[in-house]
Amino acid sequence: MSIVVPSLSVSAAGLSFHSPLLNASGTFNAPLFNQLFPLKEVMGGIVTKTVTQNPQAGNLQPRTTELPGIGMLNSIGLQNPGLAYTLATEIPELKALGLPVILSISANSSAEFAQMTEAMLSHPHATLIDAVELNLSCPNVAKGGIHFGSAADSVKEALRAVTGICPKPVFAKLTPNVSDIVSIGAAAIEGGAAGLTAINTVLGVAIDIHQKKPVMPRVSAGYSGPGIKPIALHAVWNLHKHFPETPIIGVGGISNAQDVLEFIMAGASLVQVGTICFRHPTIFKSIQADLQAFCAKDRLDSVSALTGCAHR
Ligand code: SIN
């Protein structure tokens, strides 16, 4: 009897990924972790930390606080070395890992999104970038980020500014901090998004009971980790229900293969693994092995057959 090894390959937005597992932006030092385990064997692609046009220093410390058992709060404030440095230095280093590279970008205006896209496309390393993720959802900045992502008009405008000139697939990373994520997803698709990434962090607050003050200097911060999984699944479920043809990257509290399968069955084509990486950077190895085992046990030829199956 021959044993069929199920395929974990996924096609989405015109790209091929040999695994549905990506990292969530800003949670994963890919070149460093590649020294611990070859990422190519257990991941489908790499997402960069979100970059802005110019370098940003980020927010005051503390920028993170652990919420034992349920995740963490972060308020990094999009600290990054700027687009020019990322294109010149980080992109070739990431591409050398042998996986599709998704560049995550944020801007304060549609015009700035267009300028960043032009700068990216005219850079000699542009060919090393496979797709772009527009971060329209960072909750830790005074301009851009969530301020773009909470209104359908500005989401559509931002997408148009990029997709109007960018031949690469563009994913829109959505915030859950809105009353109707489906209308925001619709605006992104109207603006030309090839896919949606759902979700970014949920707004949260922690109080230091000894200081009798908020822990984080900006008070509110982005909550991630296992506690947000049902919120993220709710978003993925509803986005897939309304836009079944649009590839969705599911993200939010994914810590194991069970979580990955829930997101895929709710409608995700790919997933991003984030907060768990801070504790277990090698988690991709066990998730990949467990996914493979689930598909083999279920006699599936391909994991992609499961996308959205819970809706049927
Ligand atoms: C941050 O840099 O503050 C986090 C990034 C994000 O939430 O998009």
Short mmCIF file of N, CA, C and O in Angstrom, two decimals, residues 13 103 105 109-118 120-121 130-136 153-173 185-196 246:
data_model
loop_
_atom_site.label_atom_id
_atom_site.label_comp_id
_atom_site.label_asym_id
_atom_site.label_seq_id
_atom_site.Cartn_x
_atom_site.Cartn_y
_atom_site.Cartn_z
N ALA A 13 -3.91 34.56 -4.26
CA ALA A 13 -3.59 35.84 -4.90
C ALA A 13 -2.51 35.68 -5.96
O ALA A 13 -1.62 36.52 -6.10
N LEU A 103 6.14 42.23 2.03
CA LEU A 103 6.58 43.49 2.66
C LEU A 103 5.37 44.17 3.29
O LEU A 103 4.39 44.47 2.61
N ILE A 105 3.73 47.41 4.92
CA ILE A 105 3.99 48.86 4.92
C ILE A 105 2.85 49.63 5.60
O ILE A 105 1.70 49.21 5.58
N SER A 109 -0.75 58.81 4.83
CA SER A 109 -1.71 59.34 3.85
C SER A 109 -1.66 58.46 2.61
O SER A 109 -0.68 57.71 2.40
N SER A 110 -2.68 58.58 1.77
CA SER A 110 -2.68 57.80 0.53
C SER A 110 -1.52 58.21 -0.35
O SER A 110 -0.89 57.37 -1.01
N ALA A 111 -1.22 59.52 -0.35
CA ALA A 111 -0.10 60.00 -1.17
C ALA A 111 1.20 59.36 -0.70
O ALA A 111 2.04 58.96 -1.52
N GLU A 112 1.35 59.22 0.61
CA GLU A 112 2.58 58.59 1.12
C GLU A 112 2.61 57.10 0.77
O GLU A 112 3.67 56.55 0.46
N PHE A 113 1.45 56.44 0.81
CA PHE A 113 1.40 55.03 0.38
C PHE A 113 1.87 54.92 -1.08
O PHE A 113 2.63 54.02 -1.44
N ALA A 114 1.41 55.86 -1.91
CA ALA A 114 1.80 55.82 -3.33
C ALA A 114 3.30 56.05 -3.47
O ALA A 114 3.98 55.35 -4.23
N GLN A 115 3.84 57.02 -2.70
CA GLN A 115 5.29 57.30 -2.78
C GLN A 115 6.10 56.07 -2.35
O GLN A 115 7.10 55.73 -2.97
N MET A 116 5.64 55.42 -1.29
CA MET A 116 6.37 54.23 -0.81
C MET A 116 6.33 53.13 -1.86
O MET A 116 7.31 52.42 -2.09
N THR A 117 5.18 53.00 -2.51
CA THR A 117 5.04 51.94 -3.53
C THR A 117 5.96 52.23 -4.71
O THR A 117 6.64 51.34 -5.22
N GLU A 118 6.01 53.51 -5.11
CA GLU A 118 6.91 53.88 -6.21
C GLU A 118 8.37 53.61 -5.83
O GLU A 118 9.14 53.06 -6.62
N MET A 120 9.46 51.46 -3.70
CA MET A 120 9.68 50.01 -3.66
C MET A 120 9.88 49.47 -5.08
O MET A 120 10.82 48.73 -5.36
N LEU A 121 8.98 49.88 -5.98
CA LEU A 121 9.01 49.31 -7.34
C LEU A 121 10.25 49.73 -8.11
O LEU A 121 10.71 48.99 -8.98
N ASP A 130 7.47 39.51 -3.02
CA ASP A 130 6.41 38.76 -3.72
C ASP A 130 5.04 39.40 -3.56
O ASP A 130 4.19 39.26 -4.43
N ALA A 131 4.82 40.04 -2.43
CA ALA A 131 3.50 40.66 -2.18
C ALA A 131 3.69 41.77 -1.15
O ALA A 131 4.73 41.86 -0.50
N VAL A 132 2.65 42.58 -1.04
CA VAL A 132 2.69 43.69 -0.09
C VAL A 132 1.50 43.52 0.86
O VAL A 132 0.41 43.12 0.43
N GLU A 133 1.73 43.78 2.14
CA GLU A 133 0.62 43.81 3.10
C GLU A 133 0.50 45.25 3.58
O GLU A 133 1.46 45.80 4.13
N LEU A 134 -0.65 45.85 3.37
CA LEU A 134 -0.88 47.22 3.87
C LEU A 134 -1.37 47.12 5.29
O LEU A 134 -2.45 46.57 5.54
N ASN A 135 -0.57 47.65 6.21
CA ASN A 135 -0.98 47.65 7.61
C ASN A 135 -1.89 48.86 7.81
O ASN A 135 -1.41 49.99 7.94
N LEU A 136 -3.19 48.59 7.84
CA LEU A 136 -4.19 49.66 8.02
C LEU A 136 -4.80 49.53 9.41
O LEU A 136 -5.97 49.83 9.61
N ASP A 153 -13.93 54.59 3.52
CA ASP A 153 -13.43 55.50 2.47
C ASP A 153 -11.91 55.54 2.45
O ASP A 153 -11.28 55.46 1.39
N SER A 154 -11.32 55.70 3.65
CA SER A 154 -9.85 55.82 3.67
C SER A 154 -9.18 54.49 3.34
O SER A 154 -8.10 54.46 2.76
N VAL A 155 -9.83 53.38 3.69
CA VAL A 155 -9.27 52.07 3.33
C VAL A 155 -9.25 51.92 1.81
O VAL A 155 -8.22 51.55 1.22
N LYS A 156 -10.38 52.27 1.18
CA LYS A 156 -10.44 52.15 -0.29
C LYS A 156 -9.38 53.05 -0.94
O LYS A 156 -8.67 52.65 -1.87
N GLU A 157 -9.27 54.27 -0.42
CA GLU A 157 -8.31 55.24 -0.97
C GLU A 157 -6.86 54.72 -0.84
O GLU A 157 -6.07 54.82 -1.78
N ALA A 158 -6.54 54.19 0.32
CA ALA A 158 -5.17 53.68 0.54
C ALA A 158 -4.88 52.53 -0.42
O ALA A 158 -3.81 52.46 -1.03
N LEU A 159 -5.86 51.64 -0.55
CA LEU A 159 -5.67 50.50 -1.46
C LEU A 159 -5.49 50.96 -2.90
O LEU A 159 -4.59 50.50 -3.61
N ARG A 160 -6.34 51.91 -3.30
CA ARG A 160 -6.26 52.42 -4.69
C ARG A 160 -4.89 53.03 -4.96
O ARG A 160 -4.30 52.85 -6.02
N ALA A 161 -4.37 53.78 -3.94
CA ALA A 161 -3.08 54.46 -4.12
C ALA A 161 -1.98 53.44 -4.40
O ALA A 161 -1.06 53.70 -5.16
N VAL A 162 -2.10 52.26 -3.79
CA VAL A 162 -1.05 51.25 -3.96
C VAL A 162 -1.35 50.35 -5.17
O VAL A 162 -0.50 50.17 -6.05
N THR A 163 -2.56 49.83 -5.24
CA THR A 163 -2.85 48.85 -6.31
C THR A 163 -2.88 49.51 -7.69
O THR A 163 -2.68 48.84 -8.69
N GLY A 164 -3.11 50.84 -7.70
CA GLY A 164 -3.11 51.55 -8.98
C GLY A 164 -1.77 51.48 -9.69
O GLY A 164 -1.69 51.62 -10.90
N ILE A 165 -0.68 51.29 -8.91
CA ILE A 165 0.65 51.29 -9.53
C ILE A 165 1.43 50.00 -9.26
O ILE A 165 2.47 49.79 -9.86
N CYS A 166 0.93 49.17 -8.37
CA CYS A 166 1.72 48.00 -7.95
C CYS A 166 1.21 46.72 -8.63
O CYS A 166 0.07 46.31 -8.42
N PRO A 167 2.05 46.07 -9.42
CA PRO A 167 1.61 44.84 -10.07
C PRO A 167 1.62 43.62 -9.13
O PRO A 167 1.15 42.56 -9.50
N LYS A 168 2.17 43.79 -7.96
CA LYS A 168 2.25 42.66 -7.02
C LYS A 168 0.93 42.56 -6.24
O LYS A 168 0.27 43.57 -6.03
N PRO A 169 0.60 41.33 -5.77
CA PRO A 169 -0.63 41.22 -4.96
C PRO A 169 -0.52 42.03 -3.68
O PRO A 169 0.52 42.04 -3.03
N VAL A 170 -1.62 42.69 -3.33
CA VAL A 170 -1.64 43.53 -2.13
C VAL A 170 -2.71 42.98 -1.17
O VAL A 170 -3.87 42.82 -1.54
N PHE A 171 -2.27 42.69 0.04
CA PHE A 171 -3.19 42.25 1.11
C PHE A 171 -3.46 43.44 2.02
O PHE A 171 -2.55 44.23 2.30
N ALA A 172 -4.68 43.58 2.48
CA ALA A 172 -5.03 44.65 3.43
C ALA A 172 -5.18 44.02 4.81
O ALA A 172 -6.00 43.12 5.00
N LYS A 173 -4.36 44.49 5.77
CA LYS A 173 -4.46 43.96 7.14
C LYS A 173 -5.45 44.79 7.92
O LYS A 173 -5.25 45.99 8.14
N GLY A 185 -13.66 45.32 4.84
CA GLY A 185 -13.13 44.34 3.88
C GLY A 185 -13.64 44.64 2.48
O GLY A 185 -12.88 44.58 1.50
N ALA A 186 -14.92 44.99 2.38
CA ALA A 186 -15.51 45.31 1.06
C ALA A 186 -14.78 46.50 0.45
O ALA A 186 -14.46 46.50 -0.76
N ALA A 187 -14.48 47.51 1.26
CA ALA A 187 -13.79 48.70 0.76
C ALA A 187 -12.39 48.34 0.26
O ALA A 187 -11.93 48.84 -0.77
N ALA A 188 -11.72 47.47 1.00
CA ALA A 188 -10.37 47.06 0.59
C ALA A 188 -10.43 46.33 -0.76
O ALA A 188 -9.61 46.57 -1.64
N ILE A 189 -11.41 45.47 -0.91
CA ILE A 189 -11.53 44.72 -2.17
C ILE A 189 -11.89 45.68 -3.31
O ILE A 189 -11.31 45.60 -4.41
N GLU A 190 -12.78 46.62 -3.05
CA GLU A 190 -13.11 47.62 -4.08
C GLU A 190 -11.87 48.43 -4.46
O GLU A 190 -11.72 48.86 -5.60
N GLY A 191 -11.00 48.64 -3.50
CA GLY A 191 -9.76 49.38 -3.76
C GLY A 191 -8.70 48.55 -4.46
O GLY A 191 -7.62 49.04 -4.75
N GLY A 192 -8.99 47.28 -4.69
CA GLY A 192 -8.06 46.45 -5.47
C GLY A 192 -7.28 45.44 -4.66
O GLY A 192 -6.35 44.81 -5.19
N ALA A 193 -7.62 45.26 -3.37
CA ALA A 193 -6.89 44.26 -2.58
C ALA A 193 -7.05 42.88 -3.20
O ALA A 193 -8.16 42.47 -3.55
N ALA A 194 -5.92 42.16 -3.29
CA ALA A 194 -5.97 40.79 -3.79
C ALA A 194 -6.35 39.84 -2.67
O ALA A 194 -6.75 38.70 -2.93
N GLY A 195 -6.19 40.29 -1.43
CA GLY A 195 -6.51 39.44 -0.29
C GLY A 195 -6.63 40.29 0.97
O GLY A 195 -6.26 41.46 0.99
N LEU A 196 -7.16 39.66 2.02
CA LEU A 196 -7.36 40.35 3.31
C LEU A 196 -6.59 39.60 4.39
O LEU A 196 -6.57 38.37 4.39
N THR A 246 -12.19 35.79 -2.25
CA THR A 246 -11.02 36.58 -1.84
C THR A 246 -10.17 35.79 -0.84
O THR A 246 -10.68 35.37 0.20
#
